Amino acid sequence: MALERDVRFTLALSGTPWRTDGSCLPMLRYMAPSHEDASASEPSAPTLPSADSDRLALIPDFTYPLRDAIQDDVCRTPQIYLIDNDDIRLVAEQQAQRETLYYQSIPALLRHPGVHYAALLRHPGPQQHLLDVSCQRLRQLQEKDPTAAGLVVASNISHAEDIADCLKQMGQTVCLVTSQTEGAHARLEAFRYGHTSWIVSVNMVSEGIDIPRLQVCCYLSHVRTEQYFRQVLGRIIRRRHAQDDACYFYALNESTLRHYAYRLFDDLPDEHAAIQLDPFSSPTTPAPIVYPATDSIASNDPGTSGELPTIEMHGAPHAQAPMSECVSLSEGIREMTLDLANDVAFSNAFLARLVSL
């Protein structure tokens, strides 16, 4: 506000002009929605962030939406695949008793208090399937453009290291870049102009990095904000030539991510704004195997319990896609086993504390 008192013109640029907490951005104009139509062309006084920010509408002087960028051949058309399954079995163990529950989608499974999205991302079944279908897509793209590459966004550094090892075991060339990587920026530059197929990172490639040969993204991050979702998608959306008119984004069918995908769908040009259910065949996977719960995953992510559950999903392709195409989890994605005793004990203690307060 001090700048605006002394400066006649201000140029403010933003690719994601909102904050997740709803507060106002500095040096921009906001108005109440009811006055937007009548006063949109009139400048308003600067507005400080406040508790009422969610009721204000940002009034930009100029916008360049994704719809225009696609029509101008600046951006690729995003194809978003949300992985789901319609036959999921959950085996919960509590005080030496086993209870089997059945779910017809991943969102339904995630409503169970013992199943957390962050832990599901690290489960070997869903993670491996997401990597399989992403690699399959990248191989198809590399038949036409050998320099095409993919991005995997992990939840934390240990998760990124596990994913990089998994991709290498699949025969893929991988560049791992995290905040702890020595010479990280030099690695990014080498990847930008090289022929390595995959780059695996946590946050270092989410924004401010321009690698146009990235065309596939496998989203295995536990972060579920619209700003981060669009920033990551922005890494694979910039066009290089006439033949790379599409990019491909793979994630689990989680309710919040699906909502963001539908909002993005509203920004697409009319000729691309159609939902097409076009599942492609999934890679062959082994028969279901029951794995015991272990303490092998890091528990510093929100929602992880320190145990790696096992899961089983048998269903056929499940039609849950926000735009363009969809794909489902293949057979053999494991049986999930949970020990709820600790969760129940914690809940009882928490409720007792609430009553005492």
Tab-separated table of C-alpha atoms in Angstrom:
chain	number	residue	atom	x	y	z
A	1	MET	CA	0.000	0.000	0.000
A	2	ALA	CA	2.954	2.309	0.658
A	3	LEU	CA	4.213	1.637	-2.868
A	4	GLU	CA	0.833	2.413	-4.397
A	5	ARG	CA	0.756	5.821	-2.715
A	6	ASP	CA	3.986	6.861	-4.461
A	7	VAL	CA	3.945	4.850	-7.709
A	8	ARG	CA	1.609	5.779	-10.532
A	9	PHE	CA	1.580	2.409	-12.327
A	10	THR	CA	2.168	-1.083	-10.984
A	11	LEU	CA	2.558	-4.263	-13.048
A	12	ALA	CA	1.677	-7.385	-11.030
A	13	LEU	CA	1.878	-10.793	-12.766
A	14	SER	CA	0.666	-14.097	-11.371
A	15	GLY	CA	0.067	-17.552	-12.799
A	16	THR	CA	-2.053	-18.581	-9.793
A	17	PRO	CA	-3.714	-15.385	-8.525
A	18	TRP	CA	-5.140	-16.700	-5.246
A	19	ARG	CA	-4.009	-17.928	-1.855
A	20	THR	CA	-5.056	-21.235	-0.331
A	21	ASP	CA	-5.939	-19.528	2.978
A	22	GLY	CA	-8.275	-17.101	1.177
A	23	SER	CA	-6.407	-13.906	2.077
A	24	CYS	CA	-5.953	-11.134	-0.472
A	25	LEU	CA	-2.834	-10.720	-2.588
A	26	PRO	CA	-1.032	-7.360	-2.316
A	27	MET	CA	-1.297	-4.656	-4.982
A	28	LEU	CA	-4.473	-6.084	-6.523
A	29	ARG	CA	-8.051	-4.829	-6.610
A	30	TYR	CA	-10.870	-6.660	-4.817
A	31	MET	CA	-14.586	-5.976	-4.747
A	32	ALA	CA	-17.617	-7.577	-3.209
A	33	PRO	CA	-19.222	-9.929	-5.797
A	34	SER	CA	-22.497	-8.014	-5.663
A	35	HIS	CA	-20.748	-4.872	-6.947
A	36	GLU	CA	-18.550	-6.604	-9.514
A	37	ASP	CA	-20.780	-6.056	-12.526
A	38	ALA	CA	-21.484	-2.423	-11.751
A	39	SER	CA	-17.995	-1.344	-10.736
A	40	ALA	CA	-15.549	-3.725	-12.368
A	41	SER	CA	-14.132	-0.993	-14.585
A	42	GLU	CA	-13.599	1.445	-11.693
A	43	PRO	CA	-10.389	1.259	-9.640
A	44	SER	CA	-10.862	0.549	-5.955
A	45	ALA	CA	-8.759	1.322	-2.920
A	46	PRO	CA	-6.226	-1.337	-1.972
A	47	THR	CA	-7.722	-3.971	0.297
A	48	LEU	CA	-5.827	-5.513	3.175
A	49	PRO	CA	-6.203	-9.259	3.832
A	50	SER	CA	-9.054	-9.904	6.228
A	51	ALA	CA	-11.346	-12.629	7.528
A	52	ASP	CA	-13.903	-11.549	4.907
A	53	SER	CA	-11.505	-12.091	1.982
A	54	ASP	CA	-13.370	-15.164	0.790
A	55	ARG	CA	-16.354	-12.916	-0.014
A	56	LEU	CA	-14.321	-10.594	-2.224
A	57	ALA	CA	-13.761	-10.971	-5.944
A	58	LEU	CA	-10.396	-10.246	-7.556
A	59	ILE	CA	-10.736	-7.726	-10.388
A	60	PRO	CA	-7.783	-8.151	-12.785
A	61	ASP	CA	-7.047	-5.672	-15.565
A	62	PHE	CA	-6.175	-8.472	-17.986
A	63	THR	CA	-6.393	-12.254	-17.952
A	64	TYR	CA	-4.905	-14.853	-20.283
A	65	PRO	CA	-6.733	-18.089	-19.447
A	66	LEU	CA	-5.791	-21.623	-20.388
A	67	ARG	CA	-8.541	-21.595	-23.020
A	68	ASP	CA	-6.767	-18.817	-24.953
A	69	ALA	CA	-3.306	-20.335	-24.443
A	70	ILE	CA	-4.440	-23.636	-25.983
A	71	GLN	CA	-6.118	-21.918	-28.918
A	72	ASP	CA	-2.967	-19.825	-29.501
A	73	ASP	CA	-0.816	-23.005	-29.501
A	74	VAL	CA	1.076	-21.783	-26.438
A	75	CYS	CA	-0.109	-24.587	-24.136
A	76	ARG	CA	-0.899	-28.264	-24.629
A	77	THR	CA	-4.323	-29.695	-23.922
A	78	PRO	CA	-4.157	-31.499	-20.556
A	79	GLN	CA	-5.387	-35.092	-20.435
A	80	ILE	CA	-6.039	-35.977	-16.796
A	81	TYR	CA	-6.303	-39.616	-15.702
A	82	LEU	CA	-7.678	-40.366	-12.249
A	83	ILE	CA	-6.905	-43.936	-11.236
A	84	ASP	CA	-9.721	-45.792	-9.488
A	85	ASN	CA	-11.188	-49.252	-8.926
A	86	ASP	CA	-14.694	-50.552	-8.210
A	87	ASP	CA	-13.860	-53.680	-6.186
A	88	ILE	CA	-11.707	-52.944	-3.127
A	89	ARG	CA	-11.434	-55.199	-0.085
A	90	LEU	CA	-10.264	-53.828	3.260
A	91	VAL	CA	-9.374	-56.217	6.088
A	92	ALA	CA	-9.280	-54.439	9.452
A	93	GLU	CA	-7.795	-56.142	12.503
A	94	GLN	CA	-8.817	-55.026	15.987
A	95	GLN	CA	-8.125	-56.982	19.158
A	96	ALA	CA	-7.447	-60.225	17.266
A	97	GLN	CA	-10.687	-59.882	15.280
A	98	ARG	CA	-10.752	-59.492	11.502
A	99	GLU	CA	-13.416	-57.506	9.704
A	100	THR	CA	-13.652	-57.402	5.902
A	101	LEU	CA	-15.113	-54.288	4.288
A	102	TYR	CA	-15.797	-53.711	0.585
A	103	TYR	CA	-15.594	-50.435	-1.331
A	104	GLN	CA	-16.458	-49.486	-4.899
A	105	SER	CA	-14.051	-46.556	-5.252
A	106	ILE	CA	-10.930	-45.026	-3.757
A	107	PRO	CA	-12.884	-41.985	-2.402
A	108	ALA	CA	-15.141	-44.412	-0.506
A	109	LEU	CA	-12.082	-46.256	0.824
A	110	LEU	CA	-10.519	-42.995	2.021
A	111	ARG	CA	-13.572	-42.276	4.198
A	112	HIS	CA	-12.439	-45.108	6.478
A	113	PRO	CA	-10.669	-43.520	9.503
A	114	GLY	CA	-7.795	-45.999	9.260
A	115	VAL	CA	-6.988	-45.317	5.599
A	116	HIS	CA	-5.006	-42.159	4.873
A	117	TYR	CA	-4.319	-40.685	1.451
A	118	ALA	CA	-0.621	-40.067	2.180
A	119	ALA	CA	-0.123	-43.718	3.162
A	120	LEU	CA	-2.094	-44.944	0.148
A	121	LEU	CA	0.299	-43.054	-2.140
A	122	ARG	CA	3.190	-45.066	-0.707
A	123	HIS	CA	1.422	-48.382	-0.986
A	124	PRO	CA	3.310	-50.547	-3.517
A	125	GLY	CA	0.146	-51.422	-5.466
A	126	PRO	CA	-1.289	-47.995	-6.406
A	127	GLN	CA	2.172	-46.448	-6.647
A	128	GLN	CA	3.446	-49.132	-9.007
A	129	HIS	CA	0.327	-48.932	-11.162
A	130	LEU	CA	0.599	-45.145	-11.507
A	131	LEU	CA	4.242	-45.522	-12.531
A	132	ASP	CA	3.368	-48.324	-14.982
A	133	VAL	CA	0.700	-46.375	-16.860
A	134	SER	CA	2.825	-43.193	-16.841
A	135	CYS	CA	5.808	-45.064	-18.304
A	136	GLN	CA	3.554	-46.678	-20.896
A	137	ARG	CA	2.342	-43.249	-22.014
A	138	LEU	CA	5.864	-41.836	-22.137
A	139	ARG	CA	7.055	-44.743	-24.293
A	140	GLN	CA	4.271	-43.957	-26.773
A	141	LEU	CA	5.313	-40.305	-26.903
A	142	GLN	CA	9.008	-41.156	-27.300
A	143	GLU	CA	8.237	-43.158	-30.434
A	144	LYS	CA	7.544	-39.809	-32.114
A	145	ASP	CA	9.811	-37.589	-30.004
A	146	PRO	CA	12.777	-39.325	-28.314
A	147	THR	CA	13.387	-36.255	-26.129
A	148	ALA	CA	9.950	-36.379	-24.459
A	149	ALA	CA	10.254	-36.769	-20.687
A	150	GLY	CA	8.175	-37.270	-17.557
A	151	LEU	CA	7.969	-35.817	-14.053
A	152	VAL	CA	7.153	-37.668	-10.823
A	153	VAL	CA	6.213	-35.493	-7.839
A	154	ALA	CA	6.829	-37.342	-4.564
A	155	SER	CA	5.606	-36.656	-1.024
A	156	ASN	CA	9.025	-36.307	0.623
A	157	ILE	CA	12.693	-37.032	-0.009
A	158	SER	CA	12.645	-40.665	1.105
A	159	HIS	CA	9.570	-41.241	-1.052
A	160	ALA	CA	11.356	-39.656	-4.036
A	161	GLU	CA	14.361	-41.928	-3.506
A	162	ASP	CA	12.108	-45.005	-3.418
A	163	ILE	CA	10.352	-43.923	-6.627
A	164	ALA	CA	13.670	-43.293	-8.391
A	165	ASP	CA	14.859	-46.801	-7.445
A	166	CYS	CA	11.574	-48.276	-8.668
A	167	LEU	CA	11.852	-46.518	-12.046
A	168	LYS	CA	15.433	-47.710	-12.457
A	169	GLN	CA	14.305	-51.288	-11.780
A	170	MET	CA	11.749	-50.790	-14.563
A	171	GLY	CA	14.598	-49.957	-16.965
A	172	GLN	CA	13.967	-46.195	-17.010
A	173	THR	CA	16.662	-43.508	-16.963
A	174	VAL	CA	16.105	-41.245	-13.947
A	175	CYS	CA	17.304	-37.902	-12.604
A	176	LEU	CA	16.616	-37.462	-8.863
A	177	VAL	CA	16.593	-33.846	-7.672
A	178	THR	CA	15.700	-32.814	-4.111
A	179	SER	CA	16.732	-30.073	-1.694
A	180	GLN	CA	19.390	-32.453	-0.348
A	181	THR	CA	20.830	-33.296	-3.765
A	182	GLU	CA	24.357	-31.990	-4.227
A	183	GLY	CA	24.537	-29.807	-7.320
A	184	ALA	CA	20.755	-29.890	-7.745
A	185	HIS	CA	20.561	-26.909	-10.104
A	186	ALA	CA	23.323	-28.304	-12.304
A	187	ARG	CA	21.359	-31.567	-12.504
A	188	LEU	CA	18.235	-29.659	-13.512
A	189	GLU	CA	20.136	-27.909	-16.300
A	190	ALA	CA	21.607	-31.192	-17.508
A	191	PHE	CA	18.153	-32.780	-17.522
A	192	ARG	CA	16.643	-29.814	-19.377
A	193	TYR	CA	18.858	-30.373	-22.417
A	194	GLY	CA	19.530	-34.108	-22.042
A	195	HIS	CA	17.707	-37.321	-22.941
A	196	THR	CA	16.991	-38.777	-19.484
A	197	SER	CA	13.391	-40.027	-19.450
A	198	TRP	CA	12.272	-39.144	-15.898
A	199	ILE	CA	12.930	-36.495	-13.286
A	200	VAL	CA	11.805	-37.266	-9.719
A	201	SER	CA	11.460	-34.452	-7.210
A	202	VAL	CA	9.403	-33.158	-4.294
A	203	ASN	CA	9.039	-29.379	-4.619
A	204	MET	CA	12.006	-28.221	-6.684
A	205	VAL	CA	10.206	-28.686	-10.034
A	206	SER	CA	6.746	-27.521	-8.942
A	207	GLU	CA	7.200	-23.884	-10.018
A	208	GLY	CA	9.681	-21.531	-11.635
A	209	ILE	CA	11.327	-24.299	-13.670
A	210	ASP	CA	10.947	-24.373	-17.452
A	211	ILE	CA	11.597	-27.813	-18.983
A	212	PRO	CA	9.418	-27.904	-22.125
A	213	ARG	CA	10.270	-31.512	-22.980
A	214	LEU	CA	8.281	-32.662	-19.925
A	215	GLN	CA	5.007	-34.066	-21.248
A	216	VAL	CA	3.864	-36.651	-18.628
A	217	CYS	CA	3.347	-36.161	-14.888
A	218	CYS	CA	2.788	-38.832	-12.235
A	219	TYR	CA	1.390	-37.051	-9.167
A	220	LEU	CA	2.326	-38.894	-5.970
A	221	SER	CA	2.417	-35.880	-3.654
A	222	HIS	CA	0.273	-35.695	-0.529
A	223	VAL	CA	-0.261	-31.943	-1.123
A	224	ARG	CA	-3.857	-31.255	-2.174
A	225	THR	CA	-4.242	-27.532	-2.805
A	226	GLU	CA	-5.456	-26.049	-6.077
A	227	GLN	CA	-2.441	-23.761	-6.339
A	228	TYR	CA	0.005	-26.676	-6.100
A	229	PHE	CA	-2.129	-28.822	-8.426
A	230	ARG	CA	-2.009	-26.163	-11.149
A	231	GLN	CA	1.649	-25.341	-10.573
A	232	VAL	CA	2.618	-28.977	-11.090
A	233	LEU	CA	0.394	-29.276	-14.158
A	234	GLY	CA	2.107	-26.150	-15.488
A	235	ARG	CA	5.415	-28.045	-15.678
A	236	ILE	CA	4.135	-30.247	-18.526
A	237	ILE	CA	1.809	-27.912	-20.381
A	238	ARG	CA	4.096	-25.669	-22.459
A	239	ARG	CA	4.258	-26.557	-26.167
A	240	ARG	CA	7.457	-26.878	-28.172
A	241	HIS	CA	6.210	-27.703	-31.670
A	242	ALA	CA	3.065	-28.593	-33.605
A	243	GLN	CA	3.183	-32.313	-32.778
A	244	ASP	CA	3.112	-32.052	-28.953
A	245	ASP	CA	-0.462	-30.820	-28.601
A	246	ALA	CA	-1.317	-32.860	-25.450
A	247	CYS	CA	0.151	-33.566	-22.012
A	248	TYR	CA	-0.793	-36.329	-19.586
A	249	PHE	CA	-1.365	-36.093	-15.830
A	250	TYR	CA	-1.858	-39.220	-13.671
A	251	ALA	CA	-3.105	-39.272	-10.069
A	252	LEU	CA	-5.304	-41.297	-7.760
A	253	ASN	CA	-9.025	-40.526	-7.843
A	254	GLU	CA	-9.071	-38.489	-4.641
A	255	SER	CA	-12.094	-36.226	-4.133
A	256	THR	CA	-10.191	-32.940	-3.760
A	257	LEU	CA	-7.991	-33.552	-6.797
A	258	ARG	CA	-11.072	-34.537	-8.814
A	259	HIS	CA	-12.709	-31.227	-7.847
A	260	TYR	CA	-9.648	-29.281	-9.031
A	261	ALA	CA	-9.624	-31.247	-12.281
A	262	TYR	CA	-13.252	-30.337	-12.962
A	263	ARG	CA	-12.460	-26.665	-12.332
A	264	LEU	CA	-9.597	-26.929	-14.806
A	265	PHE	CA	-11.949	-28.657	-17.234
A	266	ASP	CA	-14.115	-25.506	-17.230
A	267	ASP	CA	-11.128	-23.548	-18.624
A	268	LEU	CA	-10.667	-25.713	-21.710
A	269	PRO	CA	-11.780	-24.632	-25.201
A	270	ASP	CA	-15.199	-25.922	-26.225
A	271	GLU	CA	-13.807	-28.391	-28.764
A	272	HIS	CA	-11.805	-30.080	-25.980
A	273	ALA	CA	-14.401	-29.752	-23.212
A	274	ALA	CA	-15.875	-33.237	-23.431
A	275	ILE	CA	-15.529	-36.166	-21.058
A	276	GLN	CA	-14.400	-39.274	-22.918
A	277	LEU	CA	-14.104	-42.568	-21.095
A	278	ASP	CA	-11.342	-44.277	-22.989
A	279	PRO	CA	-9.418	-46.643	-20.700
A	280	PHE	CA	-6.372	-48.316	-22.143
A	281	SER	CA	-5.190	-51.771	-21.164
A	282	SER	CA	-3.192	-51.906	-17.941
A	283	PRO	CA	0.149	-53.655	-17.644
A	284	THR	CA	-0.063	-57.235	-16.436
A	285	THR	CA	0.447	-57.567	-12.685
A	286	PRO	CA	1.052	-60.627	-10.512
A	287	ALA	CA	-1.646	-62.354	-8.508
A	288	PRO	CA	-2.676	-60.700	-5.215
A	289	ILE	CA	-0.236	-61.174	-2.363
A	290	VAL	CA	-0.933	-60.314	1.272
A	291	TYR	CA	1.917	-58.314	2.805
A	292	PRO	CA	2.278	-57.867	6.581
A	293	ALA	CA	2.208	-54.321	7.929
A	294	THR	CA	5.708	-52.932	8.476
A	295	ASP	CA	7.369	-49.819	9.838
A	296	SER	CA	9.359	-49.264	6.663
A	297	ILE	CA	7.862	-45.943	5.594
A	298	ALA	CA	8.709	-42.562	7.013
A	299	SER	CA	5.973	-41.137	9.195
A	300	ASN	CA	6.789	-37.438	8.749
A	301	ASP	CA	4.031	-36.911	6.176
A	302	PRO	CA	0.588	-35.762	7.331
A	303	GLY	CA	-1.745	-38.693	7.516
A	304	THR	CA	0.824	-41.480	7.659
A	305	SER	CA	0.635	-43.872	10.557
A	306	GLY	CA	4.109	-45.371	10.229
A	307	GLU	CA	2.697	-48.613	8.804
A	308	LEU	CA	2.611	-49.753	5.218
A	309	PRO	CA	-0.787	-51.396	4.655
A	310	THR	CA	-1.533	-53.999	2.018
A	311	ILE	CA	-4.409	-53.738	-0.419
A	312	GLU	CA	-6.418	-55.765	-2.898
A	313	MET	CA	-8.399	-54.292	-5.780
A	314	HIS	CA	-10.014	-56.628	-8.298
A	315	GLY	CA	-12.445	-54.437	-10.196
A	316	ALA	CA	-12.919	-53.583	-13.825
A	317	PRO	CA	-12.172	-50.091	-15.206
A	318	HIS	CA	-14.040	-47.569	-13.090
A	319	ALA	CA	-15.452	-44.515	-14.877
A	320	GLN	CA	-14.175	-41.702	-12.683
A	321	ALA	CA	-12.524	-39.085	-14.902
A	322	PRO	CA	-12.833	-35.308	-14.968
A	323	MET	CA	-11.859	-34.864	-18.597
A	324	SER	CA	-10.816	-36.563	-21.786
A	325	GLU	CA	-9.886	-40.086	-20.659
A	326	CYS	CA	-9.711	-42.428	-17.688
A	327	VAL	CA	-7.919	-45.553	-16.587
A	328	SER	CA	-8.479	-47.920	-13.679
A	329	LEU	CA	-6.322	-49.874	-11.327
A	330	SER	CA	-5.414	-53.263	-12.676
A	331	GLU	CA	-5.995	-56.542	-10.904
A	332	GLY	CA	-3.712	-57.587	-8.089
A	333	ILE	CA	-3.380	-54.307	-6.204
A	334	ARG	CA	-3.176	-56.103	-2.847
A	335	GLU	CA	-5.304	-56.619	0.215
A	336	MET	CA	-5.232	-53.905	2.856
A	337	THR	CA	-4.708	-54.942	6.466
A	338	LEU	CA	-5.034	-52.419	9.293
A	339	ASP	CA	-4.437	-52.633	13.042
A	340	LEU	CA	-6.990	-50.227	14.527
A	341	ALA	CA	-6.244	-50.860	18.217
A	342	ASN	CA	-3.922	-47.844	18.545
A	343	ASP	CA	-6.327	-45.584	16.651
A	344	VAL	CA	-9.252	-46.627	18.870
A	345	ALA	CA	-7.223	-46.103	22.044
A	346	PHE	CA	-6.141	-42.646	20.887
A	347	SER	CA	-9.713	-41.687	19.979
A	348	ASN	CA	-11.032	-42.810	23.373
A	349	ALA	CA	-8.356	-40.833	25.189
A	350	PHE	CA	-9.026	-37.778	23.034
A	351	LEU	CA	-12.801	-37.912	23.686
A	352	ALA	CA	-12.193	-38.358	27.425
A	353	ARG	CA	-9.985	-35.251	27.385
A	354	LEU	CA	-12.707	-33.271	25.568
A	355	VAL	CA	-15.281	-34.305	28.168
A	356	SER	CA	-12.980	-33.261	31.010
A	357	LEU	CA	-12.419	-29.862	29.395
